[in-house]
């Protein structure tokens, strides 16, 4: 009898430890973090370090070695000026065969007139060539790689960049390297992610055809440089900046390598290069500035700055001064409008993303917005805000797309603005007014964060289909079995959740839904003007967040990157953050079962939608991405079931009626029928396909290219392979 | 006084192990399910947990009734699952898949448990 009772006791203990044992990896495909401390544990007052421990460097302190990566002399602060007169650029009117800009054209349509590949023959696609950029994590280096690159194609060149910004020209038919410019970006300069979304093709207005640097490749780098090289031979254009380079850290004040970086191709608008920069999230309130600047595309000369808290000063900061710190930074790809003379800047929110009590009114007016800046003066012409007083990291990741919106009195110049919220706004480019109705709806304001009230309303684009689902219910919780499902139901009930825009909380976790990966993130959308079809792939991944008081943040080891006590393993961008200079740190995790690494909400975690822009109705929508490479504890299931995975990377639509998109965590490139949404073809890539594909024609043949660079955050395999497909030659 | 049945064959051992597994599965459902109710959530888990623990303990005691208690709880799970999740296959998966696998195993133990019951009755054992 006794031994039976013993057996029962032992199995009970064993079983409980099994239930509470840990796993790793992810169906969630998101990195592991410390779990939020949980109810009551966000404000443990004891312990911690004395305040002097956190006296970070002064914003005026000299920049750390390596910040001015090319050691470019600063020169005196420049006054505002105007750009050299520009000539027409390839991106304004792309040749039929070309893909001359990141978004195919200046309008960022990701739409190609090529029609050789059709729904009928797409199944026959074969690999034409694979090119290896050579940029991968080296021995002893953490995997921070996610190339995210979309090559461009002009004439006889396929131009691309490696994840560490080497500029490369390839033969479009063979993938043979024609030239390569070594950008010399160091590992220490990698911010959150080693990414180079693309390069820019620029035709000079002063250098005649046939002379060096008539056509140039422009790139912005992880270590904050602009580089221009000759498109013909890859040699630096001496007439641009300081021997071909411009130092964008000039006037930025204190910084360390990796704090500020550029990962998106800068648009050239009426001769002005417009720069924005990614400032690492979650570090400190007084992080380097989010200033937007213009530079002359011919000479690299400074033109103007738009600095949120110095709105009337468009010149460079005087000696000993710097651009205003902690202002909303913009890291997405901007869209330039030559006709309106505007650049559309998708902004994020102020530094210290989850705490807004220390923000200025000027910052609150322009954060998580589209700011249309006059490229002649650097002054905003209009602002449209997509989230008021954002404390959810709902910065705009997508490049807005310009379209002619059919109106009652003819076409209206319109801007499609995808957001992480899955709300898609359609604005008039001339004045920023919504073309489709936007409603201010009541938003939750209940919070225990002192002195940090929330906006009573938030904007909703009610006429456009929502790329998302209604608020979560307890019964939406998921798992493999009733036990892990129950665990998620408990997590749901233990947290504060008042629906979308649930306000931050200290005494318990709160659920952020949609999460900060979208909705729509940097992949952006594709729009075919002829059919009026808009293609969007999007995420459905809630987050589980908690504010923690400074002593708790100390215990968790949360330190900003420029603090001498910074530990790279403690917390970086996107996840947990010190939010130094504020009273709170932030703990952010996926809303998941951390023991199985499966998301707590039921699938799908990603979907793809086609919208008819003439009627704003959904043409088709379905879960996107299979379970083949995903499963509990991060194990591949090899199941071809379309569960719908998180996805990053945009779609491409072609006149042939085919949509190409990678993005999903199953490492496939997919082809869909644009009209029906039927999946026509897929191929397994050598790494994660977290990049927007592109298509071009060369010598009468259509090609489809995708950078299979993988993505560390999405936990897909890293690779350096650019994979290019074409139909087999007719026999 | 009830005593745990002493297994005498391979199938009896398997039945006993399954009974232990059922109890083990029931414990986290009972404990976390109670917290869920306290937080205003679903009553299903604590009730299902309590039921299958009772079923598992009865099976450990060599009672066929234990298997029927589990199967009854499993049967009730079906209408609840469809009521809560509708016809969404992915949403039905956690609610029905695992419990059904266990239900099949439990159903297979019924003849074994019946044999145990007959033998203990003939030995004049069970209370």
Short mmCIF file of C-alpha atoms in Angstrom, two decimals, chain A residues 191-398:
data_model
loop_
_atom_site.label_atom_id
_atom_site.label_comp_id
_atom_site.label_asym_id
_atom_site.label_seq_id
_atom_site.Cartn_x
_atom_site.Cartn_y
_atom_site.Cartn_z
CA UNK A 191 22.35 48.00 -34.54
CA UNK A 192 19.49 45.60 -33.85
CA UNK A 193 19.78 44.05 -37.30
CA UNK A 194 22.37 43.89 -40.07
CA UNK A 195 20.09 44.90 -42.91
CA UNK A 196 20.47 46.75 -46.18
CA UNK A 197 17.05 47.02 -47.78
CA UNK A 198 18.45 48.35 -51.03
CA UNK A 199 20.46 50.83 -53.03
CA UNK A 200 19.36 53.86 -55.07
CA UNK A 201 20.03 54.54 -58.75
CA UNK A 202 20.84 58.19 -59.37
CA UNK A 203 21.52 59.96 -62.67
CA UNK A 204 23.66 63.08 -62.38
CA UNK A 205 22.47 66.44 -63.64
CA UNK A 206 25.96 67.91 -63.98
CA UNK A 207 28.17 65.04 -65.14
CA UNK A 208 27.58 64.35 -68.86
CA UNK A 209 26.77 60.90 -70.15
CA UNK A 210 29.87 58.83 -70.82
CA UNK A 211 31.90 60.43 -68.02
CA UNK A 212 32.57 58.77 -64.63
CA UNK A 213 29.70 59.07 -62.15
CA UNK A 214 27.05 60.10 -64.66
CA UNK A 215 24.99 57.22 -63.31
CA UNK A 216 25.59 56.49 -59.67
CA UNK A 217 24.60 54.01 -57.01
CA UNK A 218 23.70 55.73 -53.76
CA UNK A 219 23.58 53.87 -50.48
CA UNK A 220 23.08 54.69 -46.80
CA UNK A 221 24.98 52.52 -44.36
CA UNK A 222 24.58 50.91 -40.96
CA UNK A 223 27.33 53.22 -39.68
CA UNK A 224 25.55 56.37 -40.86
CA UNK A 225 27.26 57.29 -44.10
CA UNK A 226 25.96 58.19 -47.52
CA UNK A 227 28.08 56.63 -50.25
CA UNK A 228 27.89 57.31 -53.98
CA UNK A 229 29.77 55.09 -56.43
CA UNK A 230 29.90 55.04 -60.22
CA UNK A 231 27.28 52.60 -61.54
CA UNK A 232 29.73 51.59 -64.27
CA UNK A 233 32.70 50.49 -62.16
CA UNK A 234 31.78 50.83 -58.45
CA UNK A 235 34.44 53.49 -57.78
CA UNK A 236 33.63 56.25 -55.27
CA UNK A 237 32.32 59.47 -56.82
CA UNK A 238 34.94 62.01 -55.76
CA UNK A 239 32.57 64.91 -56.37
CA UNK A 240 30.15 63.67 -53.76
CA UNK A 241 30.78 64.67 -50.16
CA UNK A 242 34.25 63.87 -48.84
CA UNK A 243 35.76 61.64 -51.55
CA UNK A 244 32.40 60.00 -52.19
CA UNK A 245 31.03 59.86 -48.65
CA UNK A 246 29.00 61.96 -46.20
CA UNK A 247 29.12 61.51 -42.41
CA UNK A 248 25.55 61.55 -41.12
CA UNK A 249 26.64 61.54 -37.46
CA UNK A 250 27.65 65.19 -37.77
CA UNK A 251 25.63 67.20 -35.26
CA UNK A 252 24.08 64.14 -33.64
CA UNK A 253 25.83 64.52 -30.26
CA UNK A 254 26.94 61.66 -28.05
CA UNK A 255 26.62 58.17 -29.51
CA UNK A 256 28.26 54.76 -29.69
CA UNK A 257 28.55 52.43 -32.71
CA UNK A 258 25.31 50.55 -33.31
CA UNK A 259 23.09 53.14 -31.58
CA UNK A 260 22.09 54.99 -34.78
CA UNK A 261 21.98 53.41 -38.22
CA UNK A 262 20.42 53.42 -41.67
CA UNK A 263 18.88 50.31 -43.17
CA UNK A 264 16.48 51.82 -45.73
CA UNK A 265 17.33 53.30 -49.13
CA UNK A 266 17.04 57.12 -49.01
CA UNK A 267 14.78 58.62 -51.68
CA UNK A 268 16.03 61.32 -54.03
CA UNK A 269 13.34 63.98 -54.50
CA UNK A 270 13.94 66.87 -56.91
CA UNK A 271 17.69 66.51 -56.43
CA UNK A 272 17.62 66.15 -52.65
CA UNK A 273 18.62 62.95 -50.87
CA UNK A 274 16.37 62.60 -47.83
CA UNK A 275 17.82 60.72 -44.86
CA UNK A 276 16.17 59.23 -41.82
CA UNK A 277 17.73 56.91 -39.27
CA UNK A 278 16.90 54.06 -36.98
CA UNK A 279 17.69 54.87 -33.37
CA UNK A 280 17.85 51.75 -31.25
CA UNK A 281 14.56 51.33 -29.37
CA UNK A 282 14.24 51.16 -25.62
CA UNK A 283 17.69 52.53 -24.66
CA UNK A 284 17.21 55.96 -23.10
CA UNK A 285 14.87 58.94 -23.22
CA UNK A 286 17.68 61.19 -24.46
CA UNK A 287 18.82 58.93 -27.28
CA UNK A 288 20.27 60.53 -30.41
CA UNK A 289 17.90 62.59 -32.55
CA UNK A 290 15.37 61.39 -35.08
CA UNK A 291 16.21 64.41 -37.27
CA UNK A 292 15.28 64.18 -40.97
CA UNK A 293 17.81 65.80 -43.31
CA UNK A 294 18.24 66.71 -46.94
CA UNK A 295 21.54 66.46 -48.83
CA UNK A 296 22.36 67.47 -52.37
CA UNK A 297 22.37 64.35 -54.54
CA UNK A 298 25.05 65.85 -56.81
CA UNK A 299 27.52 67.04 -54.22
CA UNK A 300 26.52 65.61 -50.86
CA UNK A 301 26.20 69.17 -49.54
CA UNK A 302 23.90 69.61 -46.52
CA UNK A 303 20.58 71.21 -47.52
CA UNK A 304 18.31 71.32 -44.48
CA UNK A 305 17.25 69.57 -41.33
CA UNK A 306 13.81 68.99 -39.86
CA UNK A 307 14.41 68.66 -36.14
CA UNK A 308 11.19 68.21 -34.16
CA UNK A 309 12.13 70.23 -31.09
CA UNK A 310 14.04 72.89 -33.09
CA UNK A 311 11.37 73.37 -35.76
CA UNK A 312 12.55 76.79 -36.92
CA UNK A 313 16.21 75.95 -37.26
CA UNK A 314 16.87 74.19 -40.54
CA UNK A 315 20.65 74.51 -40.49
CA UNK A 316 23.20 72.24 -38.85
CA UNK A 317 23.65 72.67 -35.07
CA UNK A 318 26.26 75.23 -34.03
CA UNK A 319 29.54 74.14 -32.45
CA UNK A 320 28.85 72.39 -29.14
CA UNK A 321 25.17 71.90 -29.95
CA UNK A 322 23.35 68.92 -31.37
CA UNK A 323 20.04 67.94 -32.93
CA UNK A 324 17.29 67.59 -30.31
CA UNK A 325 17.59 64.28 -28.49
CA UNK A 326 14.97 61.56 -28.11
CA UNK A 327 12.70 62.84 -30.87
CA UNK A 328 10.58 60.40 -32.93
CA UNK A 329 12.85 58.47 -35.26
CA UNK A 330 11.90 57.17 -38.68
CA UNK A 331 13.48 53.93 -39.86
CA UNK A 332 11.05 52.85 -42.60
CA UNK A 333 11.65 53.48 -46.27
CA UNK A 334 10.37 56.95 -47.18
CA UNK A 335 8.51 57.78 -50.37
CA UNK A 336 9.47 60.80 -52.48
CA UNK A 337 6.98 62.80 -54.56
CA UNK A 338 8.71 64.95 -57.21
CA UNK A 339 5.40 66.43 -58.37
CA UNK A 340 4.29 67.69 -54.96
CA UNK A 341 7.89 68.42 -53.94
CA UNK A 342 7.32 66.35 -50.82
CA UNK A 343 8.87 63.45 -49.01
CA UNK A 344 6.50 61.29 -46.98
CA UNK A 345 8.26 60.36 -43.75
CA UNK A 346 6.78 57.44 -41.79
CA UNK A 347 7.70 58.28 -38.19
CA UNK A 348 8.05 56.24 -35.05
CA UNK A 349 7.54 57.50 -31.55
CA UNK A 350 9.90 59.31 -29.23
CA UNK A 351 12.74 57.43 -27.58
CA UNK A 352 11.58 55.32 -24.60
CA UNK A 353 8.71 53.86 -26.56
CA UNK A 354 6.46 52.74 -23.71
CA UNK A 355 6.47 55.87 -21.52
CA UNK A 356 5.18 59.18 -22.82
CA UNK A 357 5.17 61.51 -19.79
CA UNK A 358 8.44 63.20 -20.79
CA UNK A 359 7.53 63.93 -24.43
CA UNK A 360 7.03 67.47 -25.72
CA UNK A 361 3.83 68.58 -27.44
CA UNK A 362 5.87 68.99 -30.61
CA UNK A 363 6.88 65.33 -30.44
CA UNK A 364 3.33 64.21 -29.66
CA UNK A 365 2.11 66.05 -32.76
CA UNK A 366 4.32 64.12 -35.21
CA UNK A 367 4.97 60.66 -33.71
CA UNK A 368 3.72 57.48 -35.47
CA UNK A 369 2.59 59.71 -38.31
CA UNK A 370 3.17 60.46 -41.94
CA UNK A 371 4.96 63.79 -42.05
CA UNK A 372 5.03 65.37 -45.51
CA UNK A 373 8.14 67.55 -45.68
CA UNK A 374 8.80 70.14 -48.37
CA UNK A 375 12.10 69.01 -49.91
CA UNK A 376 13.10 72.61 -50.68
CA UNK A 377 12.84 73.97 -47.15
CA UNK A 378 12.70 71.06 -44.74
CA UNK A 379 9.39 72.31 -43.29
CA UNK A 380 6.44 69.95 -42.87
CA UNK A 381 3.49 70.77 -45.11
CA UNK A 382 1.10 68.36 -43.42
CA UNK A 383 1.00 65.63 -40.79
CA UNK A 384 -1.33 62.67 -40.44
CA UNK A 385 -1.14 60.70 -37.19
CA UNK A 386 -1.94 56.96 -37.11
CA UNK A 387 -1.66 56.45 -33.32
CA UNK A 388 -1.96 59.25 -30.77
CA UNK A 389 0.64 59.38 -27.99
CA UNK A 390 1.93 55.98 -29.00
CA UNK A 391 3.24 53.75 -26.19
CA UNK A 392 2.88 50.47 -28.11
CA UNK A 393 5.77 50.78 -30.59
CA UNK A 394 3.21 51.33 -33.36
CA UNK A 395 5.81 53.19 -35.40
CA UNK A 396 5.17 53.01 -39.12
CA UNK A 397 7.37 50.32 -40.65
CA UNK A 398 5.90 50.31 -44.14
#
